[in-house]
PDB file of C-alpha atoms in Angstrom:
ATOM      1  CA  UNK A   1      -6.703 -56.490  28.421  1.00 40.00           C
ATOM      2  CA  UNK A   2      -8.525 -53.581  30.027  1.00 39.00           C
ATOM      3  CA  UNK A   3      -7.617 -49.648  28.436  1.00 39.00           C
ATOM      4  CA  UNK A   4      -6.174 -47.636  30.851  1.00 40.00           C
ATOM      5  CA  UNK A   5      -7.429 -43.954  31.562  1.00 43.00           C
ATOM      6  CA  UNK A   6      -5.025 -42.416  28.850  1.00 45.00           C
ATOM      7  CA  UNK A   7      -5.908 -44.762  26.298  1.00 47.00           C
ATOM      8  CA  UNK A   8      -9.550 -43.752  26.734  1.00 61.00           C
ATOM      9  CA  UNK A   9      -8.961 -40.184  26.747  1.00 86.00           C
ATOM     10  CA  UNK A  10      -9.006 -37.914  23.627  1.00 97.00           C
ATOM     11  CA  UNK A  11      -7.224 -34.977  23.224  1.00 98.00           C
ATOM     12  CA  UNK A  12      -8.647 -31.903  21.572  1.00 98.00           C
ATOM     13  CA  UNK A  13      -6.258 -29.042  20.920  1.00 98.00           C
ATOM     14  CA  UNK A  14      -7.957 -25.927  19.969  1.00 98.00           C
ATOM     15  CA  UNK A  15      -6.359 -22.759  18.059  1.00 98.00           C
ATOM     16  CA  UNK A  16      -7.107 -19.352  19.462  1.00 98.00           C
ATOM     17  CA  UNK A  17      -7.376 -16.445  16.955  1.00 97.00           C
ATOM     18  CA  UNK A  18     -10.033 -17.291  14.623  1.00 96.00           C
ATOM     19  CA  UNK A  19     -10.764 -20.113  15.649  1.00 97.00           C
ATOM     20  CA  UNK A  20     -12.292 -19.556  19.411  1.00 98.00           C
ATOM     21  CA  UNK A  21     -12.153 -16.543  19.241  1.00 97.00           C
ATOM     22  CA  UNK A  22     -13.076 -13.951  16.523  1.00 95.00           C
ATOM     23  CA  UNK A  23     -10.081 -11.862  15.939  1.00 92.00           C
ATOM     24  CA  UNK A  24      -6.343 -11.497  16.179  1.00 92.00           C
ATOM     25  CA  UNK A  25      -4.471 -11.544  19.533  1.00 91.00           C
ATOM     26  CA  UNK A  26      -1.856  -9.960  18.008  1.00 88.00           C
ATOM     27  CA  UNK A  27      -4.343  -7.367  16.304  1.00 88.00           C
ATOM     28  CA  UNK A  28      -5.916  -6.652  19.724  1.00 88.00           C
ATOM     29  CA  UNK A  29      -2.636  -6.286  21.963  1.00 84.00           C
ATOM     30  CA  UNK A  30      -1.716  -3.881  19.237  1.00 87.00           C
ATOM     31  CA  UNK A  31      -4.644  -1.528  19.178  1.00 83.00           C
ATOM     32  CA  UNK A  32      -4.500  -1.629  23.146  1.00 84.00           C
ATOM     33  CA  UNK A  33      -0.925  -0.659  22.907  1.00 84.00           C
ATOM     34  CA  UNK A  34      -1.326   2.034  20.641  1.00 82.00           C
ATOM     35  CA  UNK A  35      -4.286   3.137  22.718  1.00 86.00           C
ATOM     36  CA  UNK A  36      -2.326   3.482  26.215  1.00 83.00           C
ATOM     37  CA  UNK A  37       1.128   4.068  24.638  1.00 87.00           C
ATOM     38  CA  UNK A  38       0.205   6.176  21.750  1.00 81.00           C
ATOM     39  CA  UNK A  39       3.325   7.894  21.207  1.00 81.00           C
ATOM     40  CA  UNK A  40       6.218   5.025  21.680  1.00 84.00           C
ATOM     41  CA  UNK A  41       4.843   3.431  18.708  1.00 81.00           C
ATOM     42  CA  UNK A  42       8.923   3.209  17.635  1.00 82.00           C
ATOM     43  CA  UNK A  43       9.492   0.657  19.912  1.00 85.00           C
ATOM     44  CA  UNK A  44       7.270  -1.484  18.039  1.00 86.00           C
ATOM     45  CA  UNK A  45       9.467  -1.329  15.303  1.00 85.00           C
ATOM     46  CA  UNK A  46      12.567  -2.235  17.354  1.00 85.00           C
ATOM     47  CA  UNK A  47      10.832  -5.353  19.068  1.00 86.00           C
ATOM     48  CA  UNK A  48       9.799  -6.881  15.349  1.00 86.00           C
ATOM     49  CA  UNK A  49      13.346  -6.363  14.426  1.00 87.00           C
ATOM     50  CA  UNK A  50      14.225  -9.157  16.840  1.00 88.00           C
ATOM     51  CA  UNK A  51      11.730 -11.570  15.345  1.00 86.00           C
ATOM     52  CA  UNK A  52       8.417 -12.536  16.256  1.00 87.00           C
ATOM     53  CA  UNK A  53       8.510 -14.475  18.699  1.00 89.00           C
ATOM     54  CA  UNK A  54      10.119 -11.672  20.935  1.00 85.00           C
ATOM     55  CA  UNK A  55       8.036  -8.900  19.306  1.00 86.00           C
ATOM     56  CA  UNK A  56       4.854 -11.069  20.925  1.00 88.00           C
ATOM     57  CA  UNK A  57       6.721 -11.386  24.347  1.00 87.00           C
ATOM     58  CA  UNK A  58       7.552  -7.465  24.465  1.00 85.00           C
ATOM     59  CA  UNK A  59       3.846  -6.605  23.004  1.00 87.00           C
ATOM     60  CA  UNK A  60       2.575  -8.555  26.092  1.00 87.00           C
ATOM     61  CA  UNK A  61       5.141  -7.512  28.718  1.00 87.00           C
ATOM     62  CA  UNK A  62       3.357  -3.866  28.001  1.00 87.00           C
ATOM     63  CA  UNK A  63      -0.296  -4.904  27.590  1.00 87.00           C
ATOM     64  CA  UNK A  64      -2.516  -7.754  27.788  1.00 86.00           C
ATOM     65  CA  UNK A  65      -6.059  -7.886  26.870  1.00 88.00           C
ATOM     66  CA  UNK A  66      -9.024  -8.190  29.058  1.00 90.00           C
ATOM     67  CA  UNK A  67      -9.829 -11.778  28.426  1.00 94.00           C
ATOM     68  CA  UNK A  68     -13.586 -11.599  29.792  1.00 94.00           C
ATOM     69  CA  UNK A  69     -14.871  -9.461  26.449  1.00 90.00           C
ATOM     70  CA  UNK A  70     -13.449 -11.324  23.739  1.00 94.00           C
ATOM     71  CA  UNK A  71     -15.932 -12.492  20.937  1.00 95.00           C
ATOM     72  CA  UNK A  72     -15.364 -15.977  21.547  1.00 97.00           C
ATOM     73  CA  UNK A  73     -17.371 -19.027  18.965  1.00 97.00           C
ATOM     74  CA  UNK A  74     -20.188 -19.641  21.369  1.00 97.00           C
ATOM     75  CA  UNK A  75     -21.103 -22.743  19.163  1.00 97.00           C
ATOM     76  CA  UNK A  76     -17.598 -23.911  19.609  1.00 98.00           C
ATOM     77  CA  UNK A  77     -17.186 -23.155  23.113  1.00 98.00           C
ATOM     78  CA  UNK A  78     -20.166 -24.847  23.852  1.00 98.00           C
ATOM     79  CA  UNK A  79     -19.298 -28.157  21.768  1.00 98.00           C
ATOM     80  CA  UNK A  80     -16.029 -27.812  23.710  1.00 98.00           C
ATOM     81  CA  UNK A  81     -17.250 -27.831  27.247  1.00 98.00           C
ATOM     82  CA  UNK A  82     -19.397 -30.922  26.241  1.00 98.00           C
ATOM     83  CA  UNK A  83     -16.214 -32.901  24.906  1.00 98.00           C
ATOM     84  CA  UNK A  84     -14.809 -32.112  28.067  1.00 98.00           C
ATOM     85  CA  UNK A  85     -17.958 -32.858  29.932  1.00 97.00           C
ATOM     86  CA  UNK A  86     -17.858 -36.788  28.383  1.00 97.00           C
ATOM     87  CA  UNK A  87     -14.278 -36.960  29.020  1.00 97.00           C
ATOM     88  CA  UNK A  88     -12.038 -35.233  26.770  1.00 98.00           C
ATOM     89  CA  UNK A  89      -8.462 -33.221  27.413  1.00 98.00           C
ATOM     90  CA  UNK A  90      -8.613 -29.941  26.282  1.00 98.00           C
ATOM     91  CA  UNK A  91      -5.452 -28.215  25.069  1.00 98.00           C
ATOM     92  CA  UNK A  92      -5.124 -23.794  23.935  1.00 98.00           C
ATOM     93  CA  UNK A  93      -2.518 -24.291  21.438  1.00 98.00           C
ATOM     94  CA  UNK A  94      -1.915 -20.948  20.236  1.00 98.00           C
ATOM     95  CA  UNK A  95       0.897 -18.546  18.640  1.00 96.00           C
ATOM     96  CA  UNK A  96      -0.136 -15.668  21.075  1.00 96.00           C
ATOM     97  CA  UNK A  97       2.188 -15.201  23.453  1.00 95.00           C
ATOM     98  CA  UNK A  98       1.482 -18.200  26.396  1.00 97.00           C
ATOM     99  CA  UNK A  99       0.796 -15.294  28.915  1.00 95.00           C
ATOM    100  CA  UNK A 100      -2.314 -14.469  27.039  1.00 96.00           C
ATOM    101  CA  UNK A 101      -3.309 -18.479  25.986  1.00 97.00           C
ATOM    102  CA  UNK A 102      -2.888 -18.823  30.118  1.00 97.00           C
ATOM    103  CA  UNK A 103      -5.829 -15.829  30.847  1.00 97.00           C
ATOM    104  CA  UNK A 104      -7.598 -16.873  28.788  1.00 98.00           C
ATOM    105  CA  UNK A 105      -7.886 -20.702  29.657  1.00 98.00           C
ATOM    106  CA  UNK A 106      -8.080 -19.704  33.253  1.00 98.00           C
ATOM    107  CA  UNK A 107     -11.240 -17.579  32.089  1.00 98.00           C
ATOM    108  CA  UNK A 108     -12.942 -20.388  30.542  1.00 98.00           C
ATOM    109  CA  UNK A 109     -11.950 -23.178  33.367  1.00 98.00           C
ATOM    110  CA  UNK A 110     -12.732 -26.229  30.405  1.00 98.00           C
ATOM    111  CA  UNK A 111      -8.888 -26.337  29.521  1.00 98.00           C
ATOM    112  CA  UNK A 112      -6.101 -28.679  31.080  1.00 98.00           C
ATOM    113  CA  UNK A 113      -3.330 -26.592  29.678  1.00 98.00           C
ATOM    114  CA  UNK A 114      -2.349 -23.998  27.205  1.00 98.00           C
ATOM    115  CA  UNK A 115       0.633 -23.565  25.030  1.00 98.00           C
ATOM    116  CA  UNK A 116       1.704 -20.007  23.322  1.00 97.00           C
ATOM    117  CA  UNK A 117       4.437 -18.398  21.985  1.00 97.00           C
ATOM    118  CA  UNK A 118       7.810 -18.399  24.539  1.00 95.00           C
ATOM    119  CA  UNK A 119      10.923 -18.555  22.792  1.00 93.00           C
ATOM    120  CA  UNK A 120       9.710 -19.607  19.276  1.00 95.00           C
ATOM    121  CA  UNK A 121       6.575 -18.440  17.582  1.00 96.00           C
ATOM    122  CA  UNK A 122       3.761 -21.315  18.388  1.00 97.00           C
ATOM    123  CA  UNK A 123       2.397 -21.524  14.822  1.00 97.00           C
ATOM    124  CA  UNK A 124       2.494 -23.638  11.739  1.00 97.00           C
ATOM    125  CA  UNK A 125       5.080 -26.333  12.105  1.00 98.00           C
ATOM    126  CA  UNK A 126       6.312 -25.441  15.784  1.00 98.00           C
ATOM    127  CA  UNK A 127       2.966 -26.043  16.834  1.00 98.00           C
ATOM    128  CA  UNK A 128       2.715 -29.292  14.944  1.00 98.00           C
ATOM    129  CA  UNK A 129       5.912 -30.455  16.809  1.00 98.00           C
ATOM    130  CA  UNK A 130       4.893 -29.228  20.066  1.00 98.00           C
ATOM    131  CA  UNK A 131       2.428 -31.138  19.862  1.00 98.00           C
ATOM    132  CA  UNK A 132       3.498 -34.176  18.602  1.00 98.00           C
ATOM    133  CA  UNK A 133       5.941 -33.756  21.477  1.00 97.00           C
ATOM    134  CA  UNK A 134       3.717 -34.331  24.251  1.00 97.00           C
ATOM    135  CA  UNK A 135       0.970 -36.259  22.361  1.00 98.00           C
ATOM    136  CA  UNK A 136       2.145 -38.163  19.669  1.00 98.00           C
ATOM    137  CA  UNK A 137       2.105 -38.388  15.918  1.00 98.00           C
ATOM    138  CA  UNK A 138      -2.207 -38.740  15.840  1.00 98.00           C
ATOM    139  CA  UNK A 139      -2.432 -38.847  19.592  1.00 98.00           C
ATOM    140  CA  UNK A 140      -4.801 -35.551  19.479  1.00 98.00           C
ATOM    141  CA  UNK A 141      -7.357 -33.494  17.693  1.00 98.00           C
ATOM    142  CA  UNK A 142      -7.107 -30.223  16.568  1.00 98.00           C
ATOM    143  CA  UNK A 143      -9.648 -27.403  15.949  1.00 98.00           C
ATOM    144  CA  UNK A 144      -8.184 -24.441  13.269  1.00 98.00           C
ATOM    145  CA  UNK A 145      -9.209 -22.394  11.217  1.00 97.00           C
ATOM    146  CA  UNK A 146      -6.652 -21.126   8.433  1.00 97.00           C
ATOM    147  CA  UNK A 147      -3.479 -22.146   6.216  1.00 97.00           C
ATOM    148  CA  UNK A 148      -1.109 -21.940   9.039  1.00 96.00           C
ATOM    149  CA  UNK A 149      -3.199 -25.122  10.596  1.00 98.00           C
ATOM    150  CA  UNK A 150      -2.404 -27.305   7.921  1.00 98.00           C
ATOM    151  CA  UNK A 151       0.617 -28.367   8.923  1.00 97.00           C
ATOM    152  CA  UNK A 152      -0.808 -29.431  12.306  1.00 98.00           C
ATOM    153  CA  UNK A 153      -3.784 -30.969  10.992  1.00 98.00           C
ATOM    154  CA  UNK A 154      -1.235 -33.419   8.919  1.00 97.00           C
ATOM    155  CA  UNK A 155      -0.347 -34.964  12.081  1.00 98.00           C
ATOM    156  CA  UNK A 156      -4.033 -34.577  13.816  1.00 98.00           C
ATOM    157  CA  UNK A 157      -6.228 -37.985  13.893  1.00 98.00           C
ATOM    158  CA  UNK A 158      -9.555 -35.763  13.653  1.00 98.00           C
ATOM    159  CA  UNK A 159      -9.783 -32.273  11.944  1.00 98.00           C
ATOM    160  CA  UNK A 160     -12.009 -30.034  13.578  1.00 98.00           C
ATOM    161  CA  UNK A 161     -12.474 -26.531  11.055  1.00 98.00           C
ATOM    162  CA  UNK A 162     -14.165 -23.774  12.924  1.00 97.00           C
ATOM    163  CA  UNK A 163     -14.679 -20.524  10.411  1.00 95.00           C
ATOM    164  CA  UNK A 164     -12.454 -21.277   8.058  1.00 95.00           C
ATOM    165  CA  UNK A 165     -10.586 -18.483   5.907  1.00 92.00           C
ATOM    166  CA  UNK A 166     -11.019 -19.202   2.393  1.00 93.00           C
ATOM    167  CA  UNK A 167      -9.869 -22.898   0.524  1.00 94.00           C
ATOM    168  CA  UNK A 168      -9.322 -24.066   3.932  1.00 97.00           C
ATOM    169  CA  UNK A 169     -11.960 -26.228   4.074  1.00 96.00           C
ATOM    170  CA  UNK A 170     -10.853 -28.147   0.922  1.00 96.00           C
ATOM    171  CA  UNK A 171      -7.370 -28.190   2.132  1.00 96.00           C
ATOM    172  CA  UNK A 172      -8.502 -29.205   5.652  1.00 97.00           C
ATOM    173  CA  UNK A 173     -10.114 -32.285   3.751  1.00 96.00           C
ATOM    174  CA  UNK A 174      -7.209 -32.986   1.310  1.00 96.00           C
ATOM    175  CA  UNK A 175      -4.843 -33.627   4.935  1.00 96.00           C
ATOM    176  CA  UNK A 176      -7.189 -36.063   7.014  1.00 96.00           C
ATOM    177  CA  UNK A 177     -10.523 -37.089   8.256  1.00 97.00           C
ATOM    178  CA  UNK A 178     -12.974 -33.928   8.964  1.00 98.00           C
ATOM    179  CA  UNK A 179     -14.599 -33.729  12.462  1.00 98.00           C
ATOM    180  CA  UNK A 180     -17.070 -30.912  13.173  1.00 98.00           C
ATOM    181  CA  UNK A 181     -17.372 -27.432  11.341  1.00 97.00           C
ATOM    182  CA  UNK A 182     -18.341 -24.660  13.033  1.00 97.00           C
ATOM    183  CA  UNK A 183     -19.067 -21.655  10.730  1.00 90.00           C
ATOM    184  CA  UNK A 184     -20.105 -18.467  13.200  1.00 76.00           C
ATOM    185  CA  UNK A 185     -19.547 -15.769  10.619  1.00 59.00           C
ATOM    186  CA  UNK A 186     -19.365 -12.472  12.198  1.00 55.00           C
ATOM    187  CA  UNK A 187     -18.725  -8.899  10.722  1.00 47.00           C
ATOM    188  CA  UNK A 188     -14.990  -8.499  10.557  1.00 47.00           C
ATOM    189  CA  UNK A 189     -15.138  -4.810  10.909  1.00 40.00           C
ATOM    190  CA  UNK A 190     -17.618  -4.812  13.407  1.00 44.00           C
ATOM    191  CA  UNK A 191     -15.153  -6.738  15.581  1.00 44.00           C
ATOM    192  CA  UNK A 192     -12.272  -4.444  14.377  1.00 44.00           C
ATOM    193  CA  UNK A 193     -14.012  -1.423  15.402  1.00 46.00           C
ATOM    194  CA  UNK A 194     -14.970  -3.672  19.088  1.00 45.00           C
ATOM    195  CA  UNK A 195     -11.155  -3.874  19.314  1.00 44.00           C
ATOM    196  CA  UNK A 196     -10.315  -0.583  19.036  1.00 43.00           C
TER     197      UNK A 196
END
């Protein structure tokens, strides 16, 4: 019996901060708030009081970072737009707010959707249900890159690490069977500093 075109597709669902790119979304919205807001700085206080979640949404409501000078994983990116090359469906799974997963995916063009935080924050085990959701228990791949992944790598057929934080690597091993590594170290401060 011949495979039809979704059985012959993979599906590779790729974290955000960290992970393609080098820093926090969160992180970066903030300094760019702080920079063009400087002195409403309460209100931040106000939004995280009604969880985070809606402290992301209100964050991006006021800014959103320019998505064409992020310091995006070359080595990943590139690995990515081959997958997708030979055939692959490429998902932005991240707990950024979706408005900023959406910029950025329609900056790169190699993604067929992205999924960020809406009503309920996009990481850990949401994400893991999400997408199991539209995918299936092992119906994808997933590239992370910290602790929060681990729940989504448990139901991921292939684990893809790309720099991981510290122990993640052995936990990352101790949930499934390990893909590709990508380990594109770069000076944390350096990109703190590139933020601000």
């Amino acid at each position: 019996m011949p495979q039809t075109k979704s059985q012959l597709t993979r599906t590779i669902a790729v974290d955000l901060d960290g992970t393609l790119v080098h820093s926090d979304m969160l992180l970066e919205n903030l300094f760019l708030f702080f920079r063009s807001s400087p002195f409403q700085f309460y209100k931040l206080l106000f939004w995280l009081a009604q969880g985070k979640a809606s402290f992301k949404r209100k964050l991006a409501d006021a800014v959103v970072p320019t998505v064409d000078r992020l310091p995006y994983d070359e080595d990943l990116l590139e690995w990515l737009k081959a997958q997708r090359q030979a055939g692959a469906s490429l998902i932005l799974a991240t707990g950024s707010d979706y408005r900023i997963a959406q910029r950025v995916a329609d900056h790169l063009g190699i993604f067929d959707e992205a999924l960020g935080t809406q009503m309920i924050n996009l990481t850990s085990e949401n994400k893991r249900l999400a997408l199991v959701e539209r995918f299936g228990e092992g119906g994808f791949e997933y590239v992370g890159n910290s602790r929060a992944d681990f729940e989504v790598w448990q139901s991921a057929s292939l684990i893809h690490v790309a720099n991981p934080e510290r122990g993640v690597l052995a936990g990352a091993r101790e949930r499934g069977t390990i893909g590709e590594i990508f380990s594109s170290h770069t000076d944390n401060f350096r990109t703190v500093l590139k933020a601000m």
